[in-house]
Amino acid sequence: MNKVGPLARRCRRITDAAWFSTLAFVLILANAAVLGLETYAGFKARYDAQLTVVEDVFLAAFAAETVLRALSHADRPRAYFRDPWNVFDLGVLLLAGLPFAQQNATALRLLRLARVLRAARFLPQLRVIIVAVGKSLPGTVSFLLVGTLLLYVYAMVGWVFFADDDPQHYGSIGRAALTLFLLMTLDGLGDAVRGGLEISRWSIVYFASYVLLASFVLVNLLIGVVIQSLEEAHRAEARRERPAADTDAERLRDRIATARAALDDLEEGLAELERETAGGRQERPRVRA
């Protein structure tokens, strides 16, 4: 344990340094650029051997980064796995080494593409957005269920009233649902309303109520879910950064306490030296007498 502690502290100093994060981010961007170049068949055919070497260099660099981050948590391994980005990095690295990934070109490309997603680790705002998307999933599922129910009801009503006169858009439940789904974005709403008015003047109630519920109420509800998730993600990011600040403050307090203890020892030593010096001065006259 005594050997693990200093090793973890040394690796932590490296991984916490600004240059380390900058270097890792630059490597991710370079890897993304190389992946883009490989999509050009002529370039890949001409420099295939060089691209393979470059990919091996990237893989070695990312493996070294992952090992350093793991070693920086050697004195507290559980903390390493509490960070989802650490688990993601480790998973991508391990999966890339499995035989099925090496033999499957599509899986290997997807894993290499996943490494590009690691750029979010070094961009706090992007990290907040990704966390917000994850937190908004339960609310989004509820939104989709309500939206599907609303779409189904209005599609059935549209089929009942408009199927005979407009079979191209309402001839079946599927066509009616597709038409209404496109109308949810208000695209082609004017043409749909004009076509409905040619069938019946009461169709305006149908389209007005649908647009009100689907395009305004539901969309605003979804926006509210996303905004709430963004606020929760911001608070989670603040809590994530606070332990690091608390740790730095604790280290500073420990150093101050150590310095104060050293000063106290120094003052006691000086006081003892003064007392010994004063005692020696008082004894000298008695010797002469």
Short mmCIF file of C-alpha atoms in Angstrom, two decimals:
data_model
loop_
_atom_site.label_atom_id
_atom_site.label_comp_id
_atom_site.label_asym_id
_atom_site.label_seq_id
_atom_site.Cartn_x
_atom_site.Cartn_y
_atom_site.Cartn_z
CA MET A 1 0.00 0.00 0.00
CA ASN A 2 2.93 2.32 0.77
CA LYS A 3 4.27 1.75 -2.74
CA VAL A 4 0.85 2.22 -4.37
CA GLY A 5 0.21 5.60 -2.76
CA PRO A 6 3.24 7.49 -4.19
CA LEU A 7 2.71 5.89 -7.62
CA ALA A 8 -0.93 6.98 -7.66
CA ARG A 9 0.02 10.52 -6.60
CA ARG A 10 2.65 10.80 -9.33
CA CYS A 11 0.23 9.53 -11.99
CA ARG A 12 -2.48 11.85 -10.63
CA ARG A 13 -0.19 14.84 -11.01
CA ILE A 14 0.27 13.89 -14.66
CA THR A 15 -3.40 13.23 -15.46
CA ASP A 16 -4.55 16.38 -13.62
CA ALA A 17 -2.09 18.57 -15.51
CA ALA A 18 -3.49 20.91 -18.16
CA TRP A 19 -0.95 19.76 -20.77
CA PHE A 20 -2.10 16.14 -20.40
CA SER A 21 -5.74 16.98 -21.16
CA THR A 22 -4.69 19.23 -24.04
CA LEU A 23 -2.50 16.50 -25.54
CA ALA A 24 -5.27 13.89 -25.24
CA PHE A 25 -7.75 16.27 -26.87
CA VAL A 26 -5.37 17.01 -29.75
CA LEU A 27 -4.84 13.27 -30.30
CA ILE A 28 -8.60 12.72 -30.45
CA LEU A 29 -8.99 15.49 -33.04
CA ALA A 30 -6.09 14.07 -35.07
CA ASN A 31 -7.65 10.62 -34.91
CA ALA A 32 -10.95 12.08 -36.16
CA ALA A 33 -9.12 13.75 -39.07
CA VAL A 34 -7.43 10.46 -40.02
CA LEU A 35 -10.76 8.63 -39.89
CA GLY A 36 -12.18 11.23 -42.26
CA LEU A 37 -9.27 10.81 -44.68
CA GLU A 38 -9.83 7.05 -44.76
CA THR A 39 -13.26 7.61 -46.31
CA TYR A 40 -11.53 8.67 -49.55
CA ALA A 41 -10.86 5.43 -51.40
CA GLY A 42 -7.97 6.83 -53.47
CA PHE A 43 -6.18 8.26 -50.43
CA LYS A 44 -6.63 5.05 -48.44
CA ALA A 45 -5.39 2.87 -51.29
CA ARG A 46 -2.29 5.02 -51.71
CA TYR A 47 -1.36 5.40 -48.04
CA ASP A 48 -2.88 2.25 -46.54
CA ALA A 49 0.36 1.11 -44.85
CA GLN A 50 1.04 4.55 -43.39
CA LEU A 51 -2.54 4.85 -42.11
CA THR A 52 -2.21 1.49 -40.37
CA VAL A 53 0.94 2.68 -38.59
CA VAL A 54 -0.76 5.95 -37.59
CA GLU A 55 -3.75 4.02 -36.24
CA ASP A 56 -1.42 1.81 -34.17
CA VAL A 57 0.24 4.96 -32.77
CA PHE A 58 -3.16 6.39 -31.81
CA LEU A 59 -4.16 3.10 -30.20
CA ALA A 60 -0.92 2.99 -28.19
CA ALA A 61 -1.35 6.63 -27.10
CA PHE A 62 -4.94 6.07 -25.95
CA ALA A 63 -3.91 2.87 -24.18
CA ALA A 64 -1.16 4.77 -22.34
CA GLU A 65 -3.67 7.45 -21.35
CA THR A 66 -6.10 4.84 -20.01
CA VAL A 67 -3.33 3.09 -18.05
CA LEU A 68 -2.18 6.39 -16.51
CA ARG A 69 -5.72 7.25 -15.47
CA ALA A 70 -6.14 3.78 -13.96
CA LEU A 71 -2.84 4.05 -12.08
CA SER A 72 -3.83 7.48 -10.76
CA HIS A 73 -6.66 5.68 -8.94
CA ALA A 74 -4.51 2.78 -7.76
CA ASP A 75 -4.94 3.83 -4.13
CA ARG A 76 -8.74 4.09 -4.56
CA PRO A 77 -9.83 1.77 -7.43
CA ARG A 78 -13.55 2.25 -6.83
CA ALA A 79 -13.27 5.96 -7.64
CA TYR A 80 -11.97 5.05 -11.10
CA PHE A 81 -15.10 3.10 -11.98
CA ARG A 82 -17.41 5.75 -10.53
CA ASP A 83 -16.49 8.04 -13.42
CA PRO A 84 -18.54 6.98 -16.50
CA TRP A 85 -15.88 8.40 -18.85
CA ASN A 86 -13.25 6.09 -17.35
CA VAL A 87 -15.53 3.10 -17.90
CA PHE A 88 -16.25 4.26 -21.47
CA ASP A 89 -12.54 4.68 -22.28
CA LEU A 90 -11.68 1.29 -20.82
CA GLY A 91 -14.56 -0.41 -22.63
CA VAL A 92 -13.63 1.05 -26.03
CA LEU A 93 -10.00 0.07 -25.55
CA LEU A 94 -10.77 -3.51 -24.47
CA LEU A 95 -13.37 -4.09 -27.17
CA ALA A 96 -10.95 -2.94 -29.86
CA GLY A 97 -8.58 -5.73 -28.82
CA LEU A 98 -11.14 -8.54 -29.03
CA PRO A 99 -10.93 -10.96 -31.98
CA PHE A 100 -14.42 -10.18 -33.30
CA ALA A 101 -13.53 -6.49 -33.59
CA GLN A 102 -10.24 -7.23 -35.33
CA GLN A 103 -11.97 -9.49 -37.85
CA ASN A 104 -15.04 -7.29 -38.39
CA ALA A 105 -14.17 -4.09 -40.26
CA THR A 106 -17.51 -2.44 -39.47
CA ALA A 107 -17.21 -3.08 -35.73
CA LEU A 108 -13.62 -1.82 -35.75
CA ARG A 109 -14.65 1.40 -37.54
CA LEU A 110 -17.45 1.98 -35.04
CA LEU A 111 -15.06 1.48 -32.13
CA ARG A 112 -12.57 3.87 -33.67
CA LEU A 113 -15.40 6.34 -34.15
CA ALA A 114 -16.35 5.90 -30.49
CA ARG A 115 -12.90 7.17 -29.56
CA VAL A 116 -13.79 10.47 -31.21
CA LEU A 117 -16.72 10.80 -28.79
CA ARG A 118 -14.18 10.98 -25.99
CA ALA A 119 -13.63 14.61 -26.97
CA ALA A 120 -16.68 15.41 -24.84
CA ARG A 121 -14.64 14.46 -21.80
CA PHE A 122 -12.44 17.53 -22.27
CA LEU A 123 -15.27 19.96 -23.14
CA PRO A 124 -17.31 20.72 -19.99
CA GLN A 125 -20.23 22.33 -21.85
CA LEU A 126 -20.53 19.42 -24.27
CA ARG A 127 -20.27 17.03 -21.33
CA VAL A 128 -23.18 18.85 -19.67
CA ILE A 129 -25.28 18.53 -22.82
CA ILE A 130 -24.59 14.79 -23.10
CA VAL A 131 -25.50 14.27 -19.45
CA ALA A 132 -28.65 16.35 -19.98
CA VAL A 133 -29.66 14.16 -22.93
CA GLY A 134 -29.26 11.08 -20.76
CA LYS A 135 -31.29 12.61 -17.92
CA SER A 136 -34.04 13.69 -20.31
CA LEU A 137 -34.61 10.17 -21.66
CA PRO A 138 -37.32 9.18 -19.12
CA GLY A 139 -39.24 12.39 -19.79
CA THR A 140 -38.73 11.96 -23.53
CA VAL A 141 -40.17 8.43 -23.39
CA SER A 142 -43.27 9.78 -21.65
CA PHE A 143 -43.49 12.51 -24.29
CA LEU A 144 -43.29 9.91 -27.07
CA LEU A 145 -46.05 7.82 -25.49
CA VAL A 146 -48.38 10.80 -25.16
CA GLY A 147 -47.49 11.99 -28.68
CA THR A 148 -48.12 8.52 -30.14
CA LEU A 149 -51.50 8.33 -28.45
CA LEU A 150 -52.45 11.79 -29.71
CA LEU A 151 -51.24 10.96 -33.22
CA TYR A 152 -53.21 7.71 -33.26
CA VAL A 153 -56.46 9.34 -32.12
CA TYR A 154 -56.24 12.17 -34.68
CA ALA A 155 -55.19 9.74 -37.42
CA MET A 156 -58.29 7.64 -36.76
CA VAL A 157 -60.50 10.73 -36.79
CA GLY A 158 -58.87 11.90 -40.03
CA TRP A 159 -59.39 8.48 -41.62
CA VAL A 160 -63.05 8.49 -40.65
CA PHE A 161 -63.80 11.94 -42.08
CA PHE A 162 -61.32 12.35 -44.97
CA ALA A 163 -60.53 8.85 -46.29
CA ASP A 164 -63.13 8.89 -49.06
CA ASP A 165 -62.32 12.41 -50.32
CA ASP A 166 -58.53 12.39 -49.79
CA PRO A 167 -57.32 8.77 -49.87
CA GLN A 168 -53.78 9.88 -50.76
CA HIS A 169 -53.30 11.41 -47.29
CA TYR A 170 -55.96 9.68 -45.16
CA GLY A 171 -56.70 6.43 -47.03
CA SER A 172 -55.35 4.31 -44.14
CA ILE A 173 -54.29 4.74 -40.55
CA GLY A 174 -50.66 4.66 -41.65
CA ARG A 175 -51.07 7.38 -44.27
CA ALA A 176 -53.10 9.53 -41.90
CA ALA A 177 -50.47 9.16 -39.15
CA LEU A 178 -47.68 10.07 -41.60
CA THR A 179 -49.60 13.13 -42.79
CA LEU A 180 -50.22 14.32 -39.24
CA PHE A 181 -46.63 13.62 -38.22
CA LEU A 182 -45.42 15.93 -40.98
CA LEU A 183 -48.00 18.52 -39.95
CA MET A 184 -46.55 18.47 -36.45
CA THR A 185 -43.65 20.53 -37.83
CA LEU A 186 -46.21 22.89 -39.47
CA ASP A 187 -44.76 21.96 -42.86
CA GLY A 188 -47.53 21.98 -45.48
CA LEU A 189 -50.14 23.09 -42.98
CA GLY A 190 -51.64 25.66 -45.37
CA ASP A 191 -52.21 23.09 -48.11
CA ALA A 192 -53.69 20.61 -45.63
CA VAL A 193 -56.13 23.20 -44.25
CA ARG A 194 -57.20 24.29 -47.73
CA GLY A 195 -57.77 20.67 -48.75
CA GLY A 196 -59.77 20.05 -45.60
CA LEU A 197 -61.93 23.13 -46.12
CA GLU A 198 -62.84 21.83 -49.59
CA ILE A 199 -64.22 18.71 -47.89
CA SER A 200 -65.89 20.39 -44.90
CA ARG A 201 -65.72 23.78 -43.22
CA TRP A 202 -65.63 22.00 -39.84
CA SER A 203 -62.23 20.58 -40.71
CA ILE A 204 -60.71 23.82 -39.41
CA VAL A 205 -61.59 22.65 -35.88
CA TYR A 206 -59.79 19.38 -36.52
CA PHE A 207 -56.60 21.01 -37.79
CA ALA A 208 -56.62 23.87 -35.28
CA SER A 209 -57.01 21.55 -32.28
CA TYR A 210 -54.35 19.20 -33.60
CA VAL A 211 -51.81 21.98 -34.20
CA LEU A 212 -52.54 23.47 -30.78
CA LEU A 213 -51.97 20.17 -28.98
CA ALA A 214 -49.18 18.67 -31.07
CA SER A 215 -47.11 21.66 -32.17
CA PHE A 216 -47.48 23.91 -29.14
CA VAL A 217 -48.41 21.96 -26.01
CA LEU A 218 -46.35 18.80 -26.63
CA VAL A 219 -43.32 20.60 -28.07
CA ASN A 220 -43.25 23.05 -25.15
CA LEU A 221 -43.50 20.12 -22.75
CA LEU A 222 -40.48 18.53 -24.45
CA ILE A 223 -38.57 21.80 -24.22
CA GLY A 224 -39.41 21.97 -20.52
CA VAL A 225 -38.08 18.44 -19.99
CA VAL A 226 -34.83 19.30 -21.78
CA ILE A 227 -34.35 22.55 -19.83
CA GLN A 228 -34.93 20.77 -16.52
CA SER A 229 -32.44 18.08 -17.53
CA LEU A 230 -29.88 20.77 -18.44
CA GLU A 231 -30.26 22.35 -15.01
CA GLU A 232 -29.79 18.97 -13.33
CA ALA A 233 -26.73 18.31 -15.50
CA HIS A 234 -25.24 21.70 -14.53
CA ARG A 235 -25.75 20.89 -10.85
CA ALA A 236 -24.20 17.44 -11.32
CA GLU A 237 -21.18 19.00 -13.06
CA ALA A 238 -20.82 21.49 -10.21
CA ARG A 239 -20.92 18.64 -7.67
CA ARG A 240 -18.36 16.76 -9.79
CA GLU A 241 -15.93 19.69 -9.73
CA ARG A 242 -16.49 20.53 -6.07
CA PRO A 243 -14.68 17.45 -4.64
CA ALA A 244 -11.58 18.38 -6.64
CA ALA A 245 -11.68 21.91 -5.23
CA ASP A 246 -12.27 20.54 -1.75
CA THR A 247 -9.31 18.20 -2.16
CA ASP A 248 -7.04 21.06 -3.22
CA ALA A 249 -8.21 23.13 -0.26
CA GLU A 250 -7.62 20.19 2.06
CA ARG A 251 -4.10 19.73 0.71
CA LEU A 252 -3.43 23.44 1.23
CA ARG A 253 -4.72 23.23 4.80
CA ASP A 254 -2.47 20.21 5.44
CA ARG A 255 0.55 22.12 4.13
CA ILE A 256 -0.29 25.13 6.29
CA ALA A 257 -0.70 22.89 9.34
CA THR A 258 2.66 21.23 8.60
CA ALA A 259 4.33 24.63 8.21
CA ARG A 260 2.82 25.84 11.49
CA ALA A 261 4.02 22.72 13.29
CA ALA A 262 7.51 23.27 11.89
CA LEU A 263 7.44 26.92 13.00
CA ASP A 264 6.28 25.88 16.49
CA ASP A 265 9.16 23.39 16.73
CA LEU A 266 11.58 26.07 15.56
CA GLU A 267 10.28 28.56 18.13
CA GLU A 268 10.58 25.99 20.91
CA GLY A 269 14.14 25.20 19.83
CA LEU A 270 15.08 28.89 19.78
CA ALA A 271 13.48 29.42 23.19
CA GLU A 272 15.40 26.47 24.62
CA LEU A 273 18.62 27.80 23.10
CA GLU A 274 18.00 31.24 24.65
CA ARG A 275 17.38 29.68 28.04
CA GLU A 276 20.60 27.67 27.83
CA THR A 277 22.54 30.77 26.75
CA ALA A 278 21.08 32.86 29.58
CA GLY A 279 21.90 30.15 32.11
CA GLY A 280 25.50 30.03 30.92
CA ARG A 281 25.89 33.78 31.31
CA GLN A 282 24.62 33.65 34.89
CA GLU A 283 27.05 30.86 35.86
CA ARG A 284 30.21 32.64 34.62
CA PRO A 285 30.42 35.29 37.41
CA ARG A 286 30.10 32.60 40.12
CA VAL A 287 33.12 30.77 38.70
CA ARG A 288 35.23 33.94 38.87
CA ALA A 289 34.15 34.62 42.46
#
